[in-house]
Short mmCIF file of C-alpha atoms in Angstrom, two decimals:
data_model
loop_
_atom_site.label_atom_id
_atom_site.label_comp_id
_atom_site.label_asym_id
_atom_site.label_seq_id
_atom_site.Cartn_x
_atom_site.Cartn_y
_atom_site.Cartn_z
CA UNK S 1 17.61 -9.42 -2.65
CA UNK S 2 19.30 -6.03 -3.29
CA UNK S 3 22.82 -5.53 -2.00
CA UNK S 4 23.32 -3.26 0.97
CA UNK S 5 24.36 0.30 0.14
CA UNK S 6 27.33 1.99 1.74
CA UNK S 7 25.72 4.20 4.35
CA UNK S 8 26.73 7.68 5.40
CA UNK S 9 27.11 6.84 9.09
CA UNK S 10 27.97 9.36 11.76
CA UNK S 11 31.54 9.23 13.00
CA UNK S 12 30.46 8.80 16.62
CA UNK S 13 28.02 6.19 17.89
CA UNK S 14 24.51 7.65 17.86
CA UNK S 15 23.08 8.46 21.25
CA UNK S 16 19.65 9.47 22.36
CA UNK S 17 18.70 12.40 20.10
CA UNK S 18 18.32 10.37 16.87
CA UNK S 19 16.25 7.78 18.74
CA UNK S 20 14.10 10.54 20.21
CA UNK S 21 13.40 11.90 16.72
CA UNK S 22 12.59 8.46 15.30
CA UNK S 23 10.38 7.60 18.28
CA UNK S 24 8.50 10.87 17.82
CA UNK S 25 7.95 10.06 14.14
CA UNK S 26 6.54 6.63 15.00
CA UNK S 27 4.49 8.04 17.86
CA UNK S 28 2.72 10.47 15.53
CA UNK S 29 0.81 7.57 13.99
CA UNK S 30 -0.44 6.11 17.27
CA UNK S 31 -1.05 9.55 18.78
CA UNK S 32 -2.97 10.89 15.80
CA UNK S 33 -5.37 7.93 15.91
CA UNK S 34 -6.02 8.31 19.65
CA UNK S 35 -6.30 12.10 19.68
CA UNK S 36 -8.90 12.06 16.88
CA UNK S 37 -11.12 9.49 18.60
CA UNK S 38 -11.99 12.05 21.28
CA UNK S 39 -12.60 14.79 18.72
CA UNK S 40 -14.92 12.85 16.39
CA UNK S 41 -18.21 13.48 18.27
CA UNK S 42 -17.61 17.27 18.24
CA UNK S 43 -16.59 17.16 14.58
CA UNK S 44 -19.71 15.21 13.65
CA UNK S 45 -21.95 17.58 15.59
CA UNK S 46 -20.57 20.64 13.76
CA UNK S 47 -21.13 19.15 10.30
CA UNK S 48 -24.27 17.14 11.12
CA UNK S 49 -22.51 13.95 10.04
CA UNK S 50 -24.02 10.56 10.85
CA UNK S 51 -22.05 8.12 12.96
CA UNK S 52 -21.69 5.75 10.00
CA UNK S 53 -20.24 8.47 7.75
CA UNK S 54 -18.09 9.76 10.59
CA UNK S 55 -16.37 6.39 10.87
CA UNK S 56 -14.79 6.95 7.44
CA UNK S 57 -12.40 9.41 9.09
CA UNK S 58 -10.96 6.35 10.85
CA UNK S 59 -11.50 3.81 8.07
CA UNK S 60 -9.95 6.02 5.37
CA UNK S 61 -6.82 6.42 7.46
CA UNK S 62 -6.61 2.66 8.07
CA UNK S 63 -7.09 1.81 4.38
CA UNK S 64 -4.34 4.18 3.25
CA UNK S 65 -1.98 3.04 6.00
CA UNK S 66 -2.42 -0.69 5.42
CA UNK S 67 -2.45 -0.44 1.63
CA UNK S 68 0.61 1.77 1.23
CA UNK S 69 2.92 0.38 3.93
CA UNK S 70 4.73 -1.87 1.46
CA UNK S 71 5.15 1.10 -0.89
CA UNK S 72 6.67 2.99 2.02
CA UNK S 73 8.97 0.06 2.73
CA UNK S 74 10.09 -0.06 -0.89
CA UNK S 75 10.82 3.68 -0.81
CA UNK S 76 12.85 3.30 2.40
CA UNK S 77 14.94 0.59 0.76
CA UNK S 78 15.50 2.46 -2.51
CA UNK S 79 15.96 6.13 -1.59
CA UNK S 80 17.70 8.10 1.14
CA UNK S 81 15.83 7.11 4.26
CA UNK S 82 16.05 10.49 5.94
CA UNK S 83 14.45 12.07 2.89
CA UNK S 84 11.72 9.40 2.79
CA UNK S 85 11.01 9.94 6.49
CA UNK S 86 10.75 13.71 6.08
CA UNK S 87 8.47 13.31 3.04
CA UNK S 88 6.12 11.04 5.01
CA UNK S 89 5.98 13.46 7.92
CA UNK S 90 5.22 16.41 5.65
CA UNK S 91 2.46 14.41 3.92
CA UNK S 92 0.97 13.72 7.34
CA UNK S 93 1.17 17.45 8.13
CA UNK S 94 -0.47 18.36 4.80
CA UNK S 95 -3.38 16.02 5.56
CA UNK S 96 -3.80 17.67 8.95
CA UNK S 97 -3.88 21.13 7.34
CA UNK S 98 -6.54 19.98 4.84
CA UNK S 99 -8.69 18.64 7.69
CA UNK S 100 -8.09 21.79 9.72
CA UNK S 101 -9.39 24.04 6.94
CA UNK S 102 -12.24 21.75 5.87
CA UNK S 103 -15.62 23.47 5.35
CA UNK S 104 -17.45 20.11 5.45
CA UNK S 105 -16.83 16.57 6.67
CA UNK S 106 -15.58 14.86 3.52
CA UNK S 107 -12.45 17.05 3.15
CA UNK S 108 -11.64 15.92 6.68
CA UNK S 109 -11.93 12.29 5.52
CA UNK S 110 -9.64 13.04 2.55
CA UNK S 111 -7.16 14.67 4.91
CA UNK S 112 -7.21 11.54 7.04
CA UNK S 113 -6.46 9.44 3.96
CA UNK S 114 -3.45 11.69 3.30
CA UNK S 115 -2.35 11.24 6.90
CA UNK S 116 -2.61 7.47 6.54
CA UNK S 117 -0.48 7.64 3.40
CA UNK S 118 2.08 9.76 5.25
CA UNK S 119 2.21 7.30 8.15
CA UNK S 120 2.64 4.42 5.68
CA UNK S 121 5.81 6.11 4.38
CA UNK S 122 7.04 7.26 7.80
CA UNK S 123 6.83 4.02 9.77
CA UNK S 124 9.00 1.71 7.60
CA UNK S 125 11.57 4.49 7.11
CA UNK S 126 11.74 5.17 10.85
CA UNK S 127 12.11 1.48 11.72
CA UNK S 128 14.81 1.01 9.08
CA UNK S 129 16.69 4.05 10.40
CA UNK S 130 16.61 2.61 13.95
CA UNK S 131 18.24 -0.60 12.71
CA UNK S 132 20.67 1.40 10.56
CA UNK S 133 21.84 3.59 13.44
CA UNK S 134 21.90 0.99 16.22
CA UNK S 135 23.92 -2.21 15.58
CA UNK S 136 22.37 -5.65 15.97
CA UNK S 137 22.44 -6.90 19.55
CA UNK S 138 21.75 -5.20 22.85
CA UNK S 139 21.88 -1.64 21.49
CA UNK S 140 19.30 -2.35 18.80
CA UNK S 141 16.98 -4.27 21.12
CA UNK S 142 17.02 -1.46 23.67
CA UNK S 143 16.42 1.09 20.90
CA UNK S 144 13.45 -0.90 19.60
CA UNK S 145 12.08 -1.10 23.14
CA UNK S 146 12.20 2.69 23.46
CA UNK S 147 10.73 3.01 19.96
CA UNK S 148 7.77 0.73 20.83
CA UNK S 149 7.19 2.36 24.21
CA UNK S 150 7.05 5.80 22.56
CA UNK S 151 4.18 4.64 20.34
CA UNK S 152 2.24 3.37 23.35
CA UNK S 153 2.99 6.53 25.31
CA UNK S 154 1.82 8.74 22.45
CA UNK S 155 -1.37 6.72 22.16
CA UNK S 156 -2.08 7.17 25.85
CA UNK S 157 -1.26 10.88 25.68
CA UNK S 158 -3.52 11.22 22.65
CA UNK S 159 -6.48 9.76 24.53
CA UNK S 160 -6.15 12.47 27.16
CA UNK S 161 -5.07 15.40 24.97
CA UNK S 162 -7.78 14.81 22.39
CA UNK S 163 -10.55 15.31 24.92
CA UNK S 164 -8.89 18.27 26.63
CA UNK S 165 -8.06 20.13 23.40
CA UNK S 166 -11.51 19.50 21.93
CA UNK S 167 -13.29 20.72 25.07
CA UNK S 168 -11.11 23.82 25.54
CA UNK S 169 -10.21 24.92 22.00
CA UNK S 170 -12.33 22.88 19.56
CA UNK S 171 -11.68 19.89 17.33
CA UNK S 172 -9.75 21.86 14.67
CA UNK S 173 -6.95 22.42 17.18
CA UNK S 174 -6.39 18.67 17.24
CA UNK S 175 -5.20 18.95 13.64
CA UNK S 176 -3.17 22.08 14.47
CA UNK S 177 -1.30 19.97 17.03
CA UNK S 178 -0.75 17.14 14.54
CA UNK S 179 0.52 19.45 11.80
CA UNK S 180 2.90 21.30 14.14
CA UNK S 181 4.26 18.05 15.61
CA UNK S 182 4.84 16.54 12.15
CA UNK S 183 6.64 19.64 10.80
CA UNK S 184 8.85 19.95 13.89
CA UNK S 185 9.73 16.25 13.74
CA UNK S 186 10.57 16.50 10.02
CA UNK S 187 12.87 19.46 10.70
CA UNK S 188 14.53 17.57 13.55
CA UNK S 189 15.01 14.53 11.30
CA UNK S 190 16.80 16.61 8.67
CA UNK S 191 18.96 18.14 11.39
CA UNK S 192 19.81 15.05 13.47
CA UNK S 193 19.77 11.98 11.19
CA UNK S 194 22.34 10.83 8.61
CA UNK S 195 21.29 11.14 4.98
CA UNK S 196 22.32 7.65 3.87
CA UNK S 197 22.66 6.78 0.20
CA UNK S 198 20.12 5.98 -2.49
CA UNK S 199 19.82 2.36 -3.63
CA UNK S 200 19.89 1.97 -7.39
CA UNK S 201 17.16 -0.42 -8.41
CA UNK S 202 15.04 -1.27 -11.42
CA UNK S 203 11.72 0.44 -11.95
CA UNK S 204 8.94 -1.18 -9.93
CA UNK S 205 6.37 -3.29 -11.78
CA UNK S 206 3.25 -1.07 -11.67
CA UNK S 207 0.77 -3.87 -12.39
CA UNK S 208 2.05 -6.25 -9.73
CA UNK S 209 2.55 -3.46 -7.20
CA UNK S 210 -0.91 -2.05 -7.86
CA UNK S 211 -2.45 -5.51 -7.51
CA UNK S 212 -0.78 -6.06 -4.14
CA UNK S 213 -1.88 -2.66 -2.84
CA UNK S 214 -5.43 -3.31 -4.08
CA UNK S 215 -5.48 -6.74 -2.42
CA UNK S 216 -4.50 -5.31 0.98
CA UNK S 217 -6.88 -2.32 0.74
CA UNK S 218 -9.79 -4.55 -0.31
CA UNK S 219 -9.06 -7.02 2.49
CA UNK S 220 -9.13 -4.26 5.12
CA UNK S 221 -12.19 -2.67 3.50
CA UNK S 222 -13.98 -6.02 3.44
CA UNK S 223 -13.33 -6.49 7.14
CA UNK S 224 -14.72 -3.02 7.83
CA UNK S 225 -17.81 -3.58 5.67
CA UNK S 226 -18.50 -6.81 7.54
CA UNK S 227 -19.15 -4.71 10.68
CA UNK S 228 -21.66 -2.44 8.92
CA UNK S 229 -25.29 -3.29 8.14
CA UNK S 230 -25.55 -4.34 4.52
CA UNK S 231 -26.37 -7.08 2.07
CA UNK S 232 -23.18 -9.08 1.92
CA UNK S 233 -21.16 -6.56 -0.10
CA UNK S 234 -18.13 -7.45 1.99
CA UNK S 235 -18.08 -10.93 0.41
CA UNK S 236 -17.73 -9.38 -3.04
CA UNK S 237 -14.96 -7.10 -1.78
CA UNK S 238 -13.08 -10.00 -0.18
CA UNK S 239 -13.40 -11.94 -3.44
CA UNK S 240 -11.89 -9.01 -5.32
CA UNK S 241 -9.05 -8.94 -2.77
CA UNK S 242 -8.31 -12.59 -3.47
CA UNK S 243 -8.31 -11.95 -7.23
CA UNK S 244 -5.92 -9.00 -6.88
CA UNK S 245 -3.64 -11.11 -4.67
CA UNK S 246 -3.56 -13.81 -7.33
CA UNK S 247 -2.52 -11.25 -9.95
CA UNK S 248 0.35 -10.07 -7.72
CA UNK S 249 1.48 -13.65 -7.08
CA UNK S 250 1.48 -14.47 -10.79
CA UNK S 251 3.38 -11.29 -11.71
CA UNK S 252 6.00 -12.10 -9.07
CA UNK S 253 6.90 -15.30 -10.92
CA UNK S 254 8.12 -13.45 -13.99
CA UNK S 255 9.72 -10.33 -12.51
CA UNK S 256 13.18 -9.66 -11.13
CA UNK S 257 13.34 -9.18 -7.35
CA UNK S 258 14.22 -5.49 -7.76
CA UNK S 259 11.10 -4.85 -9.84
CA UNK S 260 8.44 -6.17 -7.47
CA UNK S 261 6.95 -4.21 -4.60
CA UNK S 262 7.35 -7.22 -2.30
CA UNK S 263 9.92 -9.84 -3.20
CA UNK S 264 8.48 -13.29 -2.57
CA UNK S 265 11.95 -14.40 -1.41
CA UNK S 266 11.45 -12.16 1.60
CA UNK S 267 8.25 -14.03 2.47
CA UNK S 268 10.16 -17.32 2.29
CA UNK S 269 12.34 -16.18 5.20
CA UNK S 270 11.02 -17.85 8.35
CA UNK S 271 11.62 -14.82 10.54
CA UNK S 272 9.56 -12.55 8.31
CA UNK S 273 6.77 -15.10 7.95
CA UNK S 274 6.67 -15.85 11.66
CA UNK S 275 6.60 -12.17 12.66
CA UNK S 276 3.78 -11.51 10.19
CA UNK S 277 1.70 -14.50 11.31
CA UNK S 278 2.22 -13.91 15.03
CA UNK S 279 1.66 -10.17 14.59
CA UNK S 280 -1.65 -10.68 12.79
CA UNK S 281 -2.93 -13.09 15.48
CA UNK S 282 -1.65 -10.81 18.25
CA UNK S 283 -3.30 -7.67 16.89
CA UNK S 284 -6.51 -9.56 16.06
CA UNK S 285 -6.81 -10.21 19.79
CA UNK S 286 -5.61 -6.81 21.00
CA UNK S 287 -7.60 -4.56 18.67
CA UNK S 288 -10.74 -6.70 18.78
CA UNK S 289 -10.90 -7.02 22.56
CA UNK S 290 -10.06 -3.35 23.15
CA UNK S 291 -12.81 -2.46 20.66
CA UNK S 292 -15.37 -4.37 22.72
CA UNK S 293 -14.22 -3.40 26.21
CA UNK S 294 -15.28 0.30 26.07
CA UNK S 295 -18.69 -0.83 24.79
CA UNK S 296 -18.99 -3.09 27.83
CA UNK S 297 -17.97 -0.27 30.17
CA UNK S 298 -20.59 2.04 28.63
CA UNK S 299 -23.49 -0.38 28.23
CA UNK S 300 -23.06 -2.56 31.31
CA UNK S 301 -21.28 -0.35 33.83
CA UNK S 302 -22.88 2.93 32.74
CA UNK S 303 -19.73 4.93 31.92
CA UNK S 304 -19.79 7.81 29.48
CA UNK S 305 -17.68 7.65 26.30
CA UNK S 306 -15.07 9.95 27.86
CA UNK S 307 -14.96 7.92 31.08
CA UNK S 308 -14.54 4.66 29.20
CA UNK S 309 -11.67 6.17 27.21
CA UNK S 310 -9.86 7.16 30.40
CA UNK S 311 -10.67 3.78 31.93
CA UNK S 312 -8.75 2.04 29.12
CA UNK S 313 -5.74 4.36 29.53
CA UNK S 314 -3.86 2.00 31.93
CA UNK S 315 -3.24 -0.40 29.04
CA UNK S 316 -1.11 2.23 27.27
CA UNK S 317 0.85 2.97 30.43
CA UNK S 318 1.53 -0.74 30.94
CA UNK S 319 2.62 -1.14 27.30
CA UNK S 320 5.03 1.79 27.64
CA UNK S 321 6.79 0.37 30.70
CA UNK S 322 6.87 -3.23 29.47
CA UNK S 323 8.26 -2.26 26.05
CA UNK S 324 11.23 -0.56 27.73
CA UNK S 325 11.77 -3.73 29.77
CA UNK S 326 11.45 -5.92 26.67
CA UNK S 327 14.28 -4.05 24.97
CA UNK S 328 16.57 -5.09 27.82
CA UNK S 329 15.31 -8.67 28.16
CA UNK S 330 15.65 -9.66 24.49
CA UNK S 331 19.48 -9.34 24.35
CA UNK S 332 19.76 -11.42 27.52
CA UNK S 333 17.19 -14.15 26.94
CA UNK S 334 16.39 -13.97 23.21
CA UNK S 335 13.17 -13.11 21.42
CA UNK S 336 11.46 -16.48 21.92
CA UNK S 337 10.90 -16.48 25.70
CA UNK S 338 10.11 -12.77 25.78
CA UNK S 339 7.51 -13.12 23.03
CA UNK S 340 6.07 -16.32 24.54
CA UNK S 341 5.59 -14.62 27.92
CA UNK S 342 4.19 -11.51 26.21
CA UNK S 343 1.63 -13.44 24.17
CA UNK S 344 0.58 -15.51 27.19
CA UNK S 345 0.11 -12.38 29.31
CA UNK S 346 -1.81 -10.65 26.51
CA UNK S 347 -4.23 -13.55 26.25
CA UNK S 348 -4.42 -13.96 30.03
CA UNK S 349 -5.37 -10.33 30.56
CA UNK S 350 -8.14 -10.59 27.97
CA UNK S 351 -9.41 -13.82 29.55
CA UNK S 352 -9.78 -12.00 32.88
CA UNK S 353 -12.55 -9.94 31.26
CA UNK S 354 -14.46 -13.20 30.89
CA UNK S 355 -15.09 -12.80 34.64
CA UNK S 356 -16.92 -9.49 34.29
CA UNK S 357 -20.50 -9.27 35.43
CA UNK S 358 -23.15 -6.56 35.64
CA UNK S 359 -22.09 -5.88 39.23
CA UNK S 360 -18.31 -6.35 39.07
CA UNK S 361 -16.11 -3.38 39.92
CA UNK S 362 -13.78 -1.61 37.51
CA UNK S 363 -10.68 -2.61 39.49
CA UNK S 364 -11.40 -6.33 39.24
CA UNK S 365 -11.32 -7.75 36.68
CA UNK S 366 -11.24 -4.86 34.16
CA UNK S 367 -8.30 -2.85 35.52
CA UNK S 368 -6.30 -5.98 36.38
CA UNK S 369 -6.87 -7.32 32.87
CA UNK S 370 -5.79 -4.02 31.31
CA UNK S 371 -2.50 -4.02 33.25
CA UNK S 372 -1.73 -7.67 32.46
CA UNK S 373 -2.62 -7.51 28.77
CA UNK S 374 -0.81 -4.16 28.46
CA UNK S 375 2.35 -5.68 29.94
CA UNK S 376 2.02 -8.57 27.49
CA UNK S 377 1.68 -6.19 24.57
CA UNK S 378 4.73 -4.21 25.65
CA UNK S 379 6.84 -7.38 25.85
CA UNK S 380 5.55 -8.62 22.49
CA UNK S 381 5.94 -5.53 20.27
CA UNK S 382 9.78 -5.32 20.23
CA UNK S 383 10.13 -9.12 20.10
CA UNK S 384 7.92 -9.30 17.00
CA UNK S 385 9.95 -6.53 15.35
CA UNK S 386 13.27 -8.23 16.16
CA UNK S 387 11.93 -11.49 14.78
CA UNK S 388 10.75 -9.87 11.54
CA UNK S 389 14.18 -8.35 10.90
CA UNK S 390 16.18 -11.43 11.87
CA UNK S 391 18.35 -12.63 9.00
CA UNK S 392 17.20 -9.83 6.68
CA UNK S 393 19.90 -7.72 5.03
CA UNK S 394 20.00 -4.11 6.19
CA UNK S 395 19.14 -2.87 2.71
CA UNK S 396 15.73 -4.61 2.96
CA UNK S 397 14.83 -3.60 6.53
CA UNK S 398 12.28 -1.04 5.31
CA UNK S 399 10.31 -3.65 3.36
CA UNK S 400 10.67 -6.32 6.06
CA UNK S 401 9.34 -3.97 8.74
CA UNK S 402 6.51 -2.97 6.39
CA UNK S 403 5.50 -6.64 6.05
CA UNK S 404 5.21 -6.94 9.82
CA UNK S 405 3.27 -3.70 10.27
CA UNK S 406 0.96 -4.60 7.36
CA UNK S 407 0.17 -7.90 9.08
CA UNK S 408 -0.55 -6.00 12.28
CA UNK S 409 -2.93 -3.70 10.38
CA UNK S 410 -4.73 -6.65 8.79
CA UNK S 411 -5.13 -8.28 12.20
CA UNK S 412 -6.33 -4.94 13.55
CA UNK S 413 -8.99 -4.75 10.84
CA UNK S 414 -10.18 -8.34 11.21
CA UNK S 415 -10.28 -8.37 15.02
CA UNK S 416 -13.10 -5.88 15.64
CA UNK S 417 -15.12 -7.18 12.69
CA UNK S 418 -14.94 -10.86 13.68
CA UNK S 419 -15.23 -10.40 17.44
CA UNK S 420 -18.16 -7.98 17.10
CA UNK S 421 -19.92 -10.61 14.98
CA UNK S 422 -19.13 -13.28 17.60
CA UNK S 423 -20.50 -11.08 20.39
CA UNK S 424 -23.65 -10.31 18.39
CA UNK S 425 -24.25 -13.98 17.53
CA UNK S 426 -24.38 -14.89 21.23
CA UNK S 427 -26.71 -12.00 22.00
CA UNK S 428 -29.44 -12.54 19.39
CA UNK S 429 -28.08 -9.80 17.14
CA UNK S 430 -27.17 -7.38 19.94
CA UNK S 431 -23.87 -7.78 21.84
CA UNK S 432 -24.71 -8.89 25.40
CA UNK S 433 -22.55 -9.68 28.41
CA UNK S 434 -22.46 -13.36 27.41
CA UNK S 435 -21.61 -12.31 23.87
CA UNK S 436 -18.70 -10.22 25.11
CA UNK S 437 -17.49 -13.15 27.21
CA UNK S 438 -17.50 -15.42 24.16
CA UNK S 439 -15.66 -12.82 22.09
CA UNK S 440 -12.94 -12.43 24.75
CA UNK S 441 -12.51 -16.21 24.82
CA UNK S 442 -12.15 -16.32 21.03
CA UNK S 443 -9.64 -13.45 21.06
CA UNK S 444 -7.47 -15.19 23.66
CA UNK S 445 -7.75 -18.53 21.85
CA UNK S 446 -6.42 -17.02 18.61
CA UNK S 447 -3.27 -15.88 20.41
CA UNK S 448 -2.77 -19.06 22.45
CA UNK S 449 -3.63 -21.59 19.73
CA UNK S 450 -2.21 -19.81 16.66
CA UNK S 451 0.27 -17.14 17.70
CA UNK S 452 2.00 -18.87 20.61
CA UNK S 453 2.89 -22.13 18.78
CA UNK S 454 4.46 -20.10 15.98
CA UNK S 455 6.39 -17.97 18.48
CA UNK S 456 8.01 -20.96 20.20
CA UNK S 457 9.75 -21.81 16.91
CA UNK S 458 11.90 -18.71 17.27
CA UNK S 459 15.49 -19.53 18.20
CA UNK S 460 17.00 -18.30 21.46
CA UNK S 461 18.73 -15.36 19.76
CA UNK S 462 15.75 -14.39 17.67
CA UNK S 463 16.44 -16.85 14.84
CA UNK S 464 13.86 -19.37 13.64
CA UNK S 465 14.42 -23.03 14.24
CA UNK S 466 13.95 -25.44 11.39
#
């Protein structure tokens, strides 16, 4: 592993302004996803774009984000982190400007790919800067709690703002907001954050790095294709992902640690592996169940798309509050009990939706499940991050955080694809109420049977037991 650089730290302990800037940078990713969801129908109507083509505005972003996160982590560990953060934010802003000026739909999709690439650079750099500025222990755990709650808060705000801005000003103003927020945050980062020092490292292996990026992109693409009507193309794509992964693994055997995009020694660390595994199972459940719930609210309870979006908003509010609490509980009790409670609550809230019927009210069990699973998510997010950074040298925090977020993105891609297929299989090809019930049960089982046993191996202070 590379040695830690001597950092240009501020003379006084950092207070709230740097954390506010870093939280805003992380929140841009979650907020930009949520705010666009409300604008997509209006965008598609203007350009006459089909729903299937329109989905590429979301898929393109996800592919770029998941595929390039490890590249962003490597940049954060090799160059001045403030500069890397600002570059990612400006790339996100440039993608928003391209979408804003687009005369047709496909330039919007390209702009979204650019935004995903910008977020892939921004997120590892922001996480690494949080750990650089706030020392290990209570201060860092509280900072990570604020950091996680900001992402949930921005997602919730995006759900509301997207619909309001689109209705009042038009969908292009959604991208105006994103571009302005990214530029302002980049300027604030340059003003408020320490520069740090560049890490001298060997040139990255382009073949191995390209193979790893291709493997992740193809895996996420294969999961997305599995949800679309087709002839089994996703199986070919998943096979190509496996082949690319094998190339990366083989290249890693013959390259120095500084030359590879992801050092396999990092994956041998139990904290990193556990955070990645738990994170993938956790987000499989969260993203998959929250993908199905609005469909249930629209098809069974007769809500409009806008109403179902607002109906799901309580989950973001619960995540925001619980993440702040998690940042204070982890220093006192350790990551293991906080994460165990969080995962159990996440699964329990999803299981409540198993009780839904054609005549059940929104408040029970939907609202109750949203609050419980949201609280579980808020407790889990910071604990997973703390676990993934446990025992990792500060110079590799960018890559370690990128591993965790990449696992979350893979779980996020697989969840909707698998659970939608489960729901359809129980409904004779069309998701029914019984199909949704089965999918919720599967989502909760993945967390309880896979994620929770791995989480209990975390030591009381966030370390992994043998």
